[in-house]
Coordinates of N, CA and C in Angstrom, one line a residue:
X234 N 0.8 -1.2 0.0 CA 0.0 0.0 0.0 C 0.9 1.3 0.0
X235 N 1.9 1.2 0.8 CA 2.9 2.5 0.6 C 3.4 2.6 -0.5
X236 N 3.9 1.3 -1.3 CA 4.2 1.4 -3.0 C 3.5 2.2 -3.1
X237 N 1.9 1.5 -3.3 CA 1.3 1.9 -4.8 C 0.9 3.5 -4.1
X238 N 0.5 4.1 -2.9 CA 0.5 5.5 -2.4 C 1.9 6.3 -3.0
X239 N 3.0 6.0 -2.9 CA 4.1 6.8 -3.4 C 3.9 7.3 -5.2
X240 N 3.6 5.9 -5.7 CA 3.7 5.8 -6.6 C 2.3 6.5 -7.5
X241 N 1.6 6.8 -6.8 CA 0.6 7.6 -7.5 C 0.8 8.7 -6.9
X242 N 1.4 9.5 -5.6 CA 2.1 10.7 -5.9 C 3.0 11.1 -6.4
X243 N 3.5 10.4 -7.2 CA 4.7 10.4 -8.2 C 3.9 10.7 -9.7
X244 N 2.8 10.2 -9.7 CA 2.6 10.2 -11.0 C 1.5 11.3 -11.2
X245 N 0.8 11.6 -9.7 CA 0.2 13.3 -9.5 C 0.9 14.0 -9.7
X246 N 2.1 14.3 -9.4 CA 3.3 15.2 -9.6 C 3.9 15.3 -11.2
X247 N 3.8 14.2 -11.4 CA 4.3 14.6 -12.9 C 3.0 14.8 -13.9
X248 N 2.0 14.2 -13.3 CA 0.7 15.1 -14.3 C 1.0 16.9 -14.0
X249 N 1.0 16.9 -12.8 CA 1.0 18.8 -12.7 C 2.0 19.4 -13.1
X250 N 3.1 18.8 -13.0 CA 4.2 19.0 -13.7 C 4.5 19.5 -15.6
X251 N 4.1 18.0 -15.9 CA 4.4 17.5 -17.1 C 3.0 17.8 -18.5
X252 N 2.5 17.0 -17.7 CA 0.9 16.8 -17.9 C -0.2 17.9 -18.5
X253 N -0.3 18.9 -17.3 CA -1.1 19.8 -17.6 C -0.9 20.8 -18.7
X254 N 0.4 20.9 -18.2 CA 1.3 22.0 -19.7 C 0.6 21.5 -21.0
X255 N 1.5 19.8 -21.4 CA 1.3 19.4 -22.4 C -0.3 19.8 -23.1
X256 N -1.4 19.2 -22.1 CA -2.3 19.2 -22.3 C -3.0 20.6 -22.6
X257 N -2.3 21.6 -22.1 CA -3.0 22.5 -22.5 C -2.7 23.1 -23.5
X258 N -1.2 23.2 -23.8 CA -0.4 23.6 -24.8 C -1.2 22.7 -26.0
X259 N -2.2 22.1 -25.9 CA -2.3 21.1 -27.4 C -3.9 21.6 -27.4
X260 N -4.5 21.6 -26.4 CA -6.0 23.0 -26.7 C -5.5 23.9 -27.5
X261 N -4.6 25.0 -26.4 CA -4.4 26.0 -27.4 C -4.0 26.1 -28.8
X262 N -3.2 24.9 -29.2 CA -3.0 24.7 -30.4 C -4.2 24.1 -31.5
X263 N -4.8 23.6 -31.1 CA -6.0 23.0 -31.3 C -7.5 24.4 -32.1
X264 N -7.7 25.1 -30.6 CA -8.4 26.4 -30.6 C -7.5 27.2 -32.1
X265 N -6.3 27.0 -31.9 CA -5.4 28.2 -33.2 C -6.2 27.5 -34.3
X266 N -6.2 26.2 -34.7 CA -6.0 25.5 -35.8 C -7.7 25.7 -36.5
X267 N -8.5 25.7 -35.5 CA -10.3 25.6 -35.4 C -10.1 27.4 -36.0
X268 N -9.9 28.3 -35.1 CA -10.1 30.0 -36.0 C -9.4 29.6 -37.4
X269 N -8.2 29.1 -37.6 CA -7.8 29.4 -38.9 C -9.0 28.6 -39.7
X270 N -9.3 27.4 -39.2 CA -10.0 26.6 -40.5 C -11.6 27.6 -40.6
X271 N -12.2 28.4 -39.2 CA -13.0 29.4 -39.3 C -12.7 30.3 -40.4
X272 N -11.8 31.1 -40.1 CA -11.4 32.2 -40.8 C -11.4 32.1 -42.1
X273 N -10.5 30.6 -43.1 CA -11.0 30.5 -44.2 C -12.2 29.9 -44.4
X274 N -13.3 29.4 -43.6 CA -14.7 29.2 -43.8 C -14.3 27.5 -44.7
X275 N -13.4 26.3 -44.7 CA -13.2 25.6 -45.0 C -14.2 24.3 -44.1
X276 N -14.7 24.0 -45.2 CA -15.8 22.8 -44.8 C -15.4 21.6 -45.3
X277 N -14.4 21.5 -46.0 CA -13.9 19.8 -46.3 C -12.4 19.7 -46.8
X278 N -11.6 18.8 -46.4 CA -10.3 18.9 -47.1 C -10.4 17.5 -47.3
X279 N -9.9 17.1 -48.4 CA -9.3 15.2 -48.5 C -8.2 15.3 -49.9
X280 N -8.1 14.4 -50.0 CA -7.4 13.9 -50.9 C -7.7 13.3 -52.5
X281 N -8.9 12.6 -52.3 CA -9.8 12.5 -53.6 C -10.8 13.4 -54.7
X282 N -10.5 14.2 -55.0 CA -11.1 14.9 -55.9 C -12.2 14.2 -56.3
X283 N -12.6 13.2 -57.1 CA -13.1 12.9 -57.8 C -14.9 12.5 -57.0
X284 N -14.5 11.7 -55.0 CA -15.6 11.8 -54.6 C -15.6 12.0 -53.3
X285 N -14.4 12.8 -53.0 CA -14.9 13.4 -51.3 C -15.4 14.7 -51.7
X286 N -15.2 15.2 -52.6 CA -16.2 16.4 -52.3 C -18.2 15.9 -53.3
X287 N -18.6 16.5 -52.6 CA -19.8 16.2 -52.9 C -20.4 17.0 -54.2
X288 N -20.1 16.0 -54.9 CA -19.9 17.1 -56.6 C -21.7 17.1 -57.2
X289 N -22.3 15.9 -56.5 CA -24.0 16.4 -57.0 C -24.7 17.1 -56.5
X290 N -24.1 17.3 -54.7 CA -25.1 18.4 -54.0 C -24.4 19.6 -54.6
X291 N -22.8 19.3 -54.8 CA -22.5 21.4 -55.1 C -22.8 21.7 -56.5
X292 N -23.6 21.0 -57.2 CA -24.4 21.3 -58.9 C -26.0 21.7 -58.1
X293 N -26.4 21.2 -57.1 CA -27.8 21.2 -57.1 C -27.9 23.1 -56.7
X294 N -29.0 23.9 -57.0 CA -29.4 24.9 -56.9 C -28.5 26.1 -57.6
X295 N -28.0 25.8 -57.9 CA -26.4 27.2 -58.3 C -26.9 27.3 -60.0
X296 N -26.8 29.0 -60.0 CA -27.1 29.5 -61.0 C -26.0 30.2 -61.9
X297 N -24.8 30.0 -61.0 CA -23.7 30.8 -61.6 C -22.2 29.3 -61.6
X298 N -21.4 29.0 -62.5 CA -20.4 28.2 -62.4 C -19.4 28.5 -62.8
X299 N -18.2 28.7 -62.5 CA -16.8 29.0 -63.0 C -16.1 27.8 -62.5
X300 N -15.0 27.6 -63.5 CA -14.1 26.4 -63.7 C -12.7 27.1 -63.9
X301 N -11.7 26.5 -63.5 CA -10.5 26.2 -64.2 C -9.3 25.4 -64.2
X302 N -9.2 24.5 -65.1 CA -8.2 23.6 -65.1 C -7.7 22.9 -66.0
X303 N -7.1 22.5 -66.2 CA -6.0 21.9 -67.5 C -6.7 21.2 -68.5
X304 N -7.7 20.4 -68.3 CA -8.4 19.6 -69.3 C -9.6 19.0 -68.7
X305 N -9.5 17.8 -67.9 CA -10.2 17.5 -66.9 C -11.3 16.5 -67.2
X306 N -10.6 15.5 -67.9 CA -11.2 14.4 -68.9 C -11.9 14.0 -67.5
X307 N -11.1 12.9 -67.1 CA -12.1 12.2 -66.1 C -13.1 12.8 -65.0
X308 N -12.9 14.2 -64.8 CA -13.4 14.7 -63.9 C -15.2 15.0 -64.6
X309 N -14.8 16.1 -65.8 CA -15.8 15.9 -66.7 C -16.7 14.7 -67.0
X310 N -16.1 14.0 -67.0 CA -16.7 12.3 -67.1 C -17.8 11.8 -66.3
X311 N -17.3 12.1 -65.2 CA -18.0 11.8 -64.1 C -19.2 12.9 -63.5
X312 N -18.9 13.7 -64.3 CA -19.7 15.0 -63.9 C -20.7 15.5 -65.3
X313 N -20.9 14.7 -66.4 CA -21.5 14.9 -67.0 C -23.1 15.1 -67.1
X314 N -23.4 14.3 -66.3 CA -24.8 14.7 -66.5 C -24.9 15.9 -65.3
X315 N -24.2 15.9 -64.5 CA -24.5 17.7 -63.7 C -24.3 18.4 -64.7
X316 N -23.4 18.5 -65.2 CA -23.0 19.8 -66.5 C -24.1 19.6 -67.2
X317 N -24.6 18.8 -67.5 CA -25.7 18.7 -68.5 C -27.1 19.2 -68.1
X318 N -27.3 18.6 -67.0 CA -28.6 19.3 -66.3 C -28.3 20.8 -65.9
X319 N -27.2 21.0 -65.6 CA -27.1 22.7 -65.1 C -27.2 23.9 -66.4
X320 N -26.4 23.1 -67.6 CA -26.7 24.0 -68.5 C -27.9 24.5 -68.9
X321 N -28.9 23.4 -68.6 CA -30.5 23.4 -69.4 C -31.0 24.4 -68.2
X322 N -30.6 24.6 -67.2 CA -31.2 25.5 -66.0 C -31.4 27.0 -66.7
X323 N -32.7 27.2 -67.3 CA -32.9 28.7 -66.8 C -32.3 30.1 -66.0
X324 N -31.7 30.5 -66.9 CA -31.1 31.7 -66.7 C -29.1 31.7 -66.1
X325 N -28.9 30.4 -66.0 CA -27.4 29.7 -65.7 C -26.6 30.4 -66.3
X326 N -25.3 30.6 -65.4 CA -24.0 31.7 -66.2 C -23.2 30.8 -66.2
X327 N -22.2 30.1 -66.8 CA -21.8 28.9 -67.2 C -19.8 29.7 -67.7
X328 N -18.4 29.6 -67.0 CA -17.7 29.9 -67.8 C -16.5 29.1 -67.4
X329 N -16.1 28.6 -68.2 CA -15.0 27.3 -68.4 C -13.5 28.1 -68.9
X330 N -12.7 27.8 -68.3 CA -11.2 28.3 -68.6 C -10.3 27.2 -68.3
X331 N -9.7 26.9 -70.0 CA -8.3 26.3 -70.0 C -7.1 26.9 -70.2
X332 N -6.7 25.9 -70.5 CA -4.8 26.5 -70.9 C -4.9 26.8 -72.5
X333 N -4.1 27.9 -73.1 CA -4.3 27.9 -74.5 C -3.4 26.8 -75.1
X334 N -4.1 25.7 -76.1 CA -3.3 25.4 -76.7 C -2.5 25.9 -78.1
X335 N -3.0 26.9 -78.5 CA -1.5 28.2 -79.3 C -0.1 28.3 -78.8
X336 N -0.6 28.6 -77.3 CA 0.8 28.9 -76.6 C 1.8 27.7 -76.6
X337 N 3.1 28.2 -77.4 CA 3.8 27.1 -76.9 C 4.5 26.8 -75.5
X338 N 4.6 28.1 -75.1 CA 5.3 28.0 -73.5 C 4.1 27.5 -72.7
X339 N 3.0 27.9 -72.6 CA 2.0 27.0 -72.2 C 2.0 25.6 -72.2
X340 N 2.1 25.2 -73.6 CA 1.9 23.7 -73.9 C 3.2 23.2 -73.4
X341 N 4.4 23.6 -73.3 CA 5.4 23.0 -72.6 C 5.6 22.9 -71.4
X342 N 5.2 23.8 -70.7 CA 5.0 23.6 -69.0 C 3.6 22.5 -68.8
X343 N 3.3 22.6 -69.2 CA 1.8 21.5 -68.8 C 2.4 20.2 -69.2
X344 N 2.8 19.9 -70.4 CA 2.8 18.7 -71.1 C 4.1 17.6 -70.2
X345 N 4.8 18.6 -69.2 CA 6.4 18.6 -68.8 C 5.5 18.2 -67.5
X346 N 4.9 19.4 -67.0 CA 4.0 18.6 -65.7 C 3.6 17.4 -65.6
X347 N 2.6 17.0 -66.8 CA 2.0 15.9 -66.6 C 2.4 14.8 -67.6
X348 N 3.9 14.7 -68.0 CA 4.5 14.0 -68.5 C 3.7 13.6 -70.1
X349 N 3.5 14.2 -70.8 CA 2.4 14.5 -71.7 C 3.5 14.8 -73.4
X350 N 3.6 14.5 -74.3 CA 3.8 14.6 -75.2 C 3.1 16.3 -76.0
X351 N 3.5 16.6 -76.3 CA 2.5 17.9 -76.9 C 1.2 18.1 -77.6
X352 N 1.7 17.0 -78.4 CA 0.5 16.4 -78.7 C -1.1 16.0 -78.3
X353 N -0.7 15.0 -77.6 CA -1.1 14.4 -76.5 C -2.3 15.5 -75.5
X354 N -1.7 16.6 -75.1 CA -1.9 17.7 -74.3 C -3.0 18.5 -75.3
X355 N -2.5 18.7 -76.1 CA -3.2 19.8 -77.0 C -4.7 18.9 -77.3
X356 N -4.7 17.5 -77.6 CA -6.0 17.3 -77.7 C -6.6 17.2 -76.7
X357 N -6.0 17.3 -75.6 CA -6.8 17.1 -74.4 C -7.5 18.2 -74.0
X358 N -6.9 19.4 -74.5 CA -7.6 20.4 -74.1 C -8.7 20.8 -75.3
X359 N -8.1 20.5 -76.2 CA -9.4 21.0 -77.5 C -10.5 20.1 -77.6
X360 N -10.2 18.3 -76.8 CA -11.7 17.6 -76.8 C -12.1 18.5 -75.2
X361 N -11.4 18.8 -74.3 CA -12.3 19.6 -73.2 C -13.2 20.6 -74.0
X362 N -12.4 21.4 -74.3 CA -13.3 22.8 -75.5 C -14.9 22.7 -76.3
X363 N -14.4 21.2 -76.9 CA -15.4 20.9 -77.5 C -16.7 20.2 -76.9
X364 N -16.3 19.4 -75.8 CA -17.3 18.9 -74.6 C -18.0 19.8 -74.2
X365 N -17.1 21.2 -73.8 CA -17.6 21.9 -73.0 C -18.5 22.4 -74.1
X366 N -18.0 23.3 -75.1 CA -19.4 23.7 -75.8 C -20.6 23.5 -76.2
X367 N -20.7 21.9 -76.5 CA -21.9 20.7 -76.9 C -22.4 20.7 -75.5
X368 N -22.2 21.1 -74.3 CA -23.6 21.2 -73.4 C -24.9 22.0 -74.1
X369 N -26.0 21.3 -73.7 CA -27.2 21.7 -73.9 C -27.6 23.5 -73.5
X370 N -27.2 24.6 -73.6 CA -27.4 25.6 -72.8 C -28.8 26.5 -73.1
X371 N -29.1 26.7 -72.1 CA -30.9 27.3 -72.2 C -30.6 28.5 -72.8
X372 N -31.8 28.7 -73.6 CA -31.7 30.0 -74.0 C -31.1 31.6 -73.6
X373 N -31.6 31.6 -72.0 CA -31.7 33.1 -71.9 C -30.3 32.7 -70.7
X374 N -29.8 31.5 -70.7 CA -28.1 31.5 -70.3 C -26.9 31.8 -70.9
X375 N -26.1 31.7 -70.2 CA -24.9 31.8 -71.1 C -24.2 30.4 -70.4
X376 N -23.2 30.0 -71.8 CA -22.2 29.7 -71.4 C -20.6 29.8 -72.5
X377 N -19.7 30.5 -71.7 CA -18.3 31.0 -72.4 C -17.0 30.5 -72.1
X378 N -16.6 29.9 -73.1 CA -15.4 29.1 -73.0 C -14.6 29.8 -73.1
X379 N -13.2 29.9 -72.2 CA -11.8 30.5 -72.4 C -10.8 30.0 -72.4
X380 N -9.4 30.3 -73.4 CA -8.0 30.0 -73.5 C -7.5 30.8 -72.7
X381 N -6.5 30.6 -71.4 CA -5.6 31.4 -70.7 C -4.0 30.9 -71.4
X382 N -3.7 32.0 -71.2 CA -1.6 31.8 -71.7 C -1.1 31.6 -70.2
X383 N -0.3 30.6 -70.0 CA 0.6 30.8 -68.9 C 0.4 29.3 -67.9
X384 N 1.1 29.0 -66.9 CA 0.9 28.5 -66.2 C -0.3 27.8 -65.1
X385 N -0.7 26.8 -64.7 CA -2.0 26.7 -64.0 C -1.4 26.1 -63.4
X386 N -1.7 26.6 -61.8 CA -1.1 26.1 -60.4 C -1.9 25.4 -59.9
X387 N -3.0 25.0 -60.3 CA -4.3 24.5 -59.2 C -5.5 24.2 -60.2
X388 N -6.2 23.9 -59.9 CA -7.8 23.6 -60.7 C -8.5 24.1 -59.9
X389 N -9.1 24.9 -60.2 CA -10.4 25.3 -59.4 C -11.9 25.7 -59.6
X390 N -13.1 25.7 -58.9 CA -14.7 25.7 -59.3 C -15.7 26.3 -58.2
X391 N -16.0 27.1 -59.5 CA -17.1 28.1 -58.2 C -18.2 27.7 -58.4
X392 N -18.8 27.1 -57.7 CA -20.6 26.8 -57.3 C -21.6 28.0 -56.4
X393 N -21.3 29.2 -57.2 CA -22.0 30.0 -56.4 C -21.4 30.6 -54.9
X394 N -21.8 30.3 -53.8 CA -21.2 30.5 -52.5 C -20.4 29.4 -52.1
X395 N -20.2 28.7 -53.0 CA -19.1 27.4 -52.4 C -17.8 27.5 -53.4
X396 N -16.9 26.8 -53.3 CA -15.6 27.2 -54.4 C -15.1 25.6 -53.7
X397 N -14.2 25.3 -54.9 CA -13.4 24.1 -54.9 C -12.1 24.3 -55.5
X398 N -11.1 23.9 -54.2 CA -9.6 24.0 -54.8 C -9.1 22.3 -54.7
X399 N -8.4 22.6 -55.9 CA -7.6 20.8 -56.4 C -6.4 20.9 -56.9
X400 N -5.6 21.0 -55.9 CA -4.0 21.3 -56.1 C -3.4 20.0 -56.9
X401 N -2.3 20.1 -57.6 CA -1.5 19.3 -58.3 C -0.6 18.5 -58.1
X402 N -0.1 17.2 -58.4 CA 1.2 16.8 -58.0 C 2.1 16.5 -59.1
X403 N 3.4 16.6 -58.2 CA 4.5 16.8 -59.0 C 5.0 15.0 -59.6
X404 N 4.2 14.0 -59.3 CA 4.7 12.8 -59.2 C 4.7 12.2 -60.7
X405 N 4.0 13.3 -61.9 CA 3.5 13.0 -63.1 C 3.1 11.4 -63.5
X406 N 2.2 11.0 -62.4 CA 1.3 10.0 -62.6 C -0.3 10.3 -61.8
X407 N -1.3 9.7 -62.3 CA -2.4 10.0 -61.3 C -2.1 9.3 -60.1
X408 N -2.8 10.0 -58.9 CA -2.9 10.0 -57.2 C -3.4 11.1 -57.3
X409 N -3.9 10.5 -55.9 CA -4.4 11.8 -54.5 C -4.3 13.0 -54.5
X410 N -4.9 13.8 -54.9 CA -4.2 15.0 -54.4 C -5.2 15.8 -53.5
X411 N -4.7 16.7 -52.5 CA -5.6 17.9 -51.9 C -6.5 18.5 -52.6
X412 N -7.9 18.3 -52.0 CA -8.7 19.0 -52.3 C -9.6 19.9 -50.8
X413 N -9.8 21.1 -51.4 CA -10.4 21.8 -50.0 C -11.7 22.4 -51.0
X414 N -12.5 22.3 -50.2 CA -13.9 22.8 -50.0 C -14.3 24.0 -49.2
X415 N -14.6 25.4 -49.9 CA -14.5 26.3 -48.9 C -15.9 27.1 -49.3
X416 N -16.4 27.8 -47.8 CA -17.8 28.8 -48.1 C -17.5 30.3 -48.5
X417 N -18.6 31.0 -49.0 CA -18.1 32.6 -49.3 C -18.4 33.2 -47.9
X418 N -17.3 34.2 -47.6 CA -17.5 34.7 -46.8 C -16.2 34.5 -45.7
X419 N -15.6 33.4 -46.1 CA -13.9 33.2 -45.6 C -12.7 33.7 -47.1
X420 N -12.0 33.6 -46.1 CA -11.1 34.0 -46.6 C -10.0 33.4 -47.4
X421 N -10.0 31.8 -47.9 CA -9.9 31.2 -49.4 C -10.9 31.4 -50.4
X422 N -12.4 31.3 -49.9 CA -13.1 31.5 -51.2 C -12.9 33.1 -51.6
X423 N -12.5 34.0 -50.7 CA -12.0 35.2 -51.4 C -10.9 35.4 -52.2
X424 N -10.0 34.7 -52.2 CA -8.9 34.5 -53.3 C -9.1 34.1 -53.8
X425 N -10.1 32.8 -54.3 CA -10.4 31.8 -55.7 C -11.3 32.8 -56.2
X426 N -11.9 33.7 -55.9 CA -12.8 34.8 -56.7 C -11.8 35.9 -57.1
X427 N -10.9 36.1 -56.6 CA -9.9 37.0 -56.9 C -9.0 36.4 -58.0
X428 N -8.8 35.1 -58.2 CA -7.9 34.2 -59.0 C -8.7 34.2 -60.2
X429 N -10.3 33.5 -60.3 CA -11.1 33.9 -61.0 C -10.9 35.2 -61.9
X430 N -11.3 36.4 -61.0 CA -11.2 37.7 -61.8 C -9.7 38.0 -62.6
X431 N -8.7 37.6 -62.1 CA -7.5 37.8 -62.9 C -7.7 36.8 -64.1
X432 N -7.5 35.3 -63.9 CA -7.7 34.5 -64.9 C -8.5 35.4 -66.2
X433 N -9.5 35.5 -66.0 CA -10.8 35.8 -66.6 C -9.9 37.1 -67.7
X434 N -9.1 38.4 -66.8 CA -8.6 39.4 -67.3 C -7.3 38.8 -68.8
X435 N -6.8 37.9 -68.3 CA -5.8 37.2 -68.8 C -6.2 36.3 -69.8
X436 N -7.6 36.2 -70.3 CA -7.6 35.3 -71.1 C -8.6 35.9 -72.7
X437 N -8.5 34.9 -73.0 CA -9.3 35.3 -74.8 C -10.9 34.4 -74.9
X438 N -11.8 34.7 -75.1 CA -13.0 33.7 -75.4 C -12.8 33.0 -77.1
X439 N -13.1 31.7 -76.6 CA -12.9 31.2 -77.9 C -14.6 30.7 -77.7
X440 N -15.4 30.6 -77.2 CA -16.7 30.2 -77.3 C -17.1 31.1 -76.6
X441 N -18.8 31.5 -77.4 CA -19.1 31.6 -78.8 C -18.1 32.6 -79.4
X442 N -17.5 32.6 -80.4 CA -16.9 33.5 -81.3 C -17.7 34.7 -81.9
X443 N -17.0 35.2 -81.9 CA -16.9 37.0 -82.5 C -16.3 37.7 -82.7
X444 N -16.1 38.8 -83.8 CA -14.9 38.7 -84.0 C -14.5 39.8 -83.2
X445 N -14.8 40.4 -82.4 CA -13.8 41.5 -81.3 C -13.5 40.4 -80.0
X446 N -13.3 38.9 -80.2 CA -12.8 38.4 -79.7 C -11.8 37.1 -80.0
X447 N -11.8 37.7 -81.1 CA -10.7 36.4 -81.6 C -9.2 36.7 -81.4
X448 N -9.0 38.1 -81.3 CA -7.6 38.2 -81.0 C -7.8 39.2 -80.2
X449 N -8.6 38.6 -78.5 CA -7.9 39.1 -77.7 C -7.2 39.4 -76.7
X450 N -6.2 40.7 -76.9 CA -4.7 40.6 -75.7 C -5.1 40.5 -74.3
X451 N -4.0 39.7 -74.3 CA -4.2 40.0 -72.6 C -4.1 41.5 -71.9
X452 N -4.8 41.5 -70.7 CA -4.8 43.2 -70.3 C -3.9 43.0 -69.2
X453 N -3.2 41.9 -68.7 CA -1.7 41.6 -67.6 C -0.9 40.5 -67.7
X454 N 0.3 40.9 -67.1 CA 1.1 40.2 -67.4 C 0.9 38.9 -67.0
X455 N 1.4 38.4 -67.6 CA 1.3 36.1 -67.0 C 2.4 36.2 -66.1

């Protein structure tokens, strides 16, 4: 009985000691980590693109959609019939941005990322182009396809008050990669609207054509 008495004020002593710090020191860190994930208004992070984020509820009600990313075969694949039903929605603003394939410094940074022949790359973006345009689009909507020059760091999709970021990897094969899911009114979906508006500045419409838009400059630098 004296053992096990010593021995559990030994081990009271080193909770108050040891213990309590630790443990508090790991709230506080905790509480930091909860405001930041607050602050950017972040409601999902994983790894799978394709189905941790909930890609049928974030098509359901949204009248406005922005896209951007490299081609996006399989993603599109799997998301066709949302794209298809969203287009036919009444009054829907609909605007898709790839990589130009004109650019050759474009087409070589991409093709180099994703281990991609030039070739190879260039149709992947012109069957996106053409996917994307053959959606059904309602009358009194729009929808406008764009070529950007320059680099793409990320893929990203606005559903209205929600946005979707889909970071890249360097491993030039398919895997996992980060995906975060964020609301408007924090402070990542205010950069992907800001990324958006630049993108948008930086690029040329190739769908529908016109001609005060067939050769248009960029208004900043890449």
């Amino acid at each position: 009985m004296a053992g096990t008495l010593i021995a559990s004020v030994a081990l009271v002593a080193i909770w108050e000691l040891i213990g309590k710090r630790s443990f508090r020191r790991e709230i506080l860190e905790t509480s930091k980590y909860a405001s930041d994930m607050d602050l950017a208004a972040v409601s999902h992070i994983g790894t799978n693109y394709l189905r941790e984020p909930d890609w049928d509820e974030l098509f359901k009600g949204v009248d406005r959609f922005d896209v951007f990313l490299a081609y996006g075969s399989t993603w599109r694949q799997s998301n066709l019939t949302n794209l298809e039903n969203l287009a036919r929605k009444k009054g829907v603003k609909i605007r898709v941005f790839l990589p130009d394939p004109d650019d050759q410094h474009t087409v070589n940074t991409l093709a180099t990322r994703f281990n991609y022949t030039h070739e190879k790359l260039i149709n992947h973006i012109n069957e996106a182009k053409e996917e994307f345009s053959a959606l059904p689009a309602s009358k009194d909507g729009s929808l406008e396809i764009f070529f950007r020059k320059g680099d793409a760091l990320f893929s990203c999709y606005r559903f209205g008050s929600v946005a979707v970021l889909t970071l890249y990897s360097h491993q030039k094969r398919r895997t996992g990669v980060p995906t975060v899911v964020c609301q408007q009114g924090g402070s990542l979906y205010d950069f992907l609207v800001q990324e958006f508006d630049s993108i948008h500045r930086q690029s040329r419409r190739v769908f529908p054509v016109s001609s005060d838009t067939l050769e248009k400059p960029s208004k900043e630098a890449i």
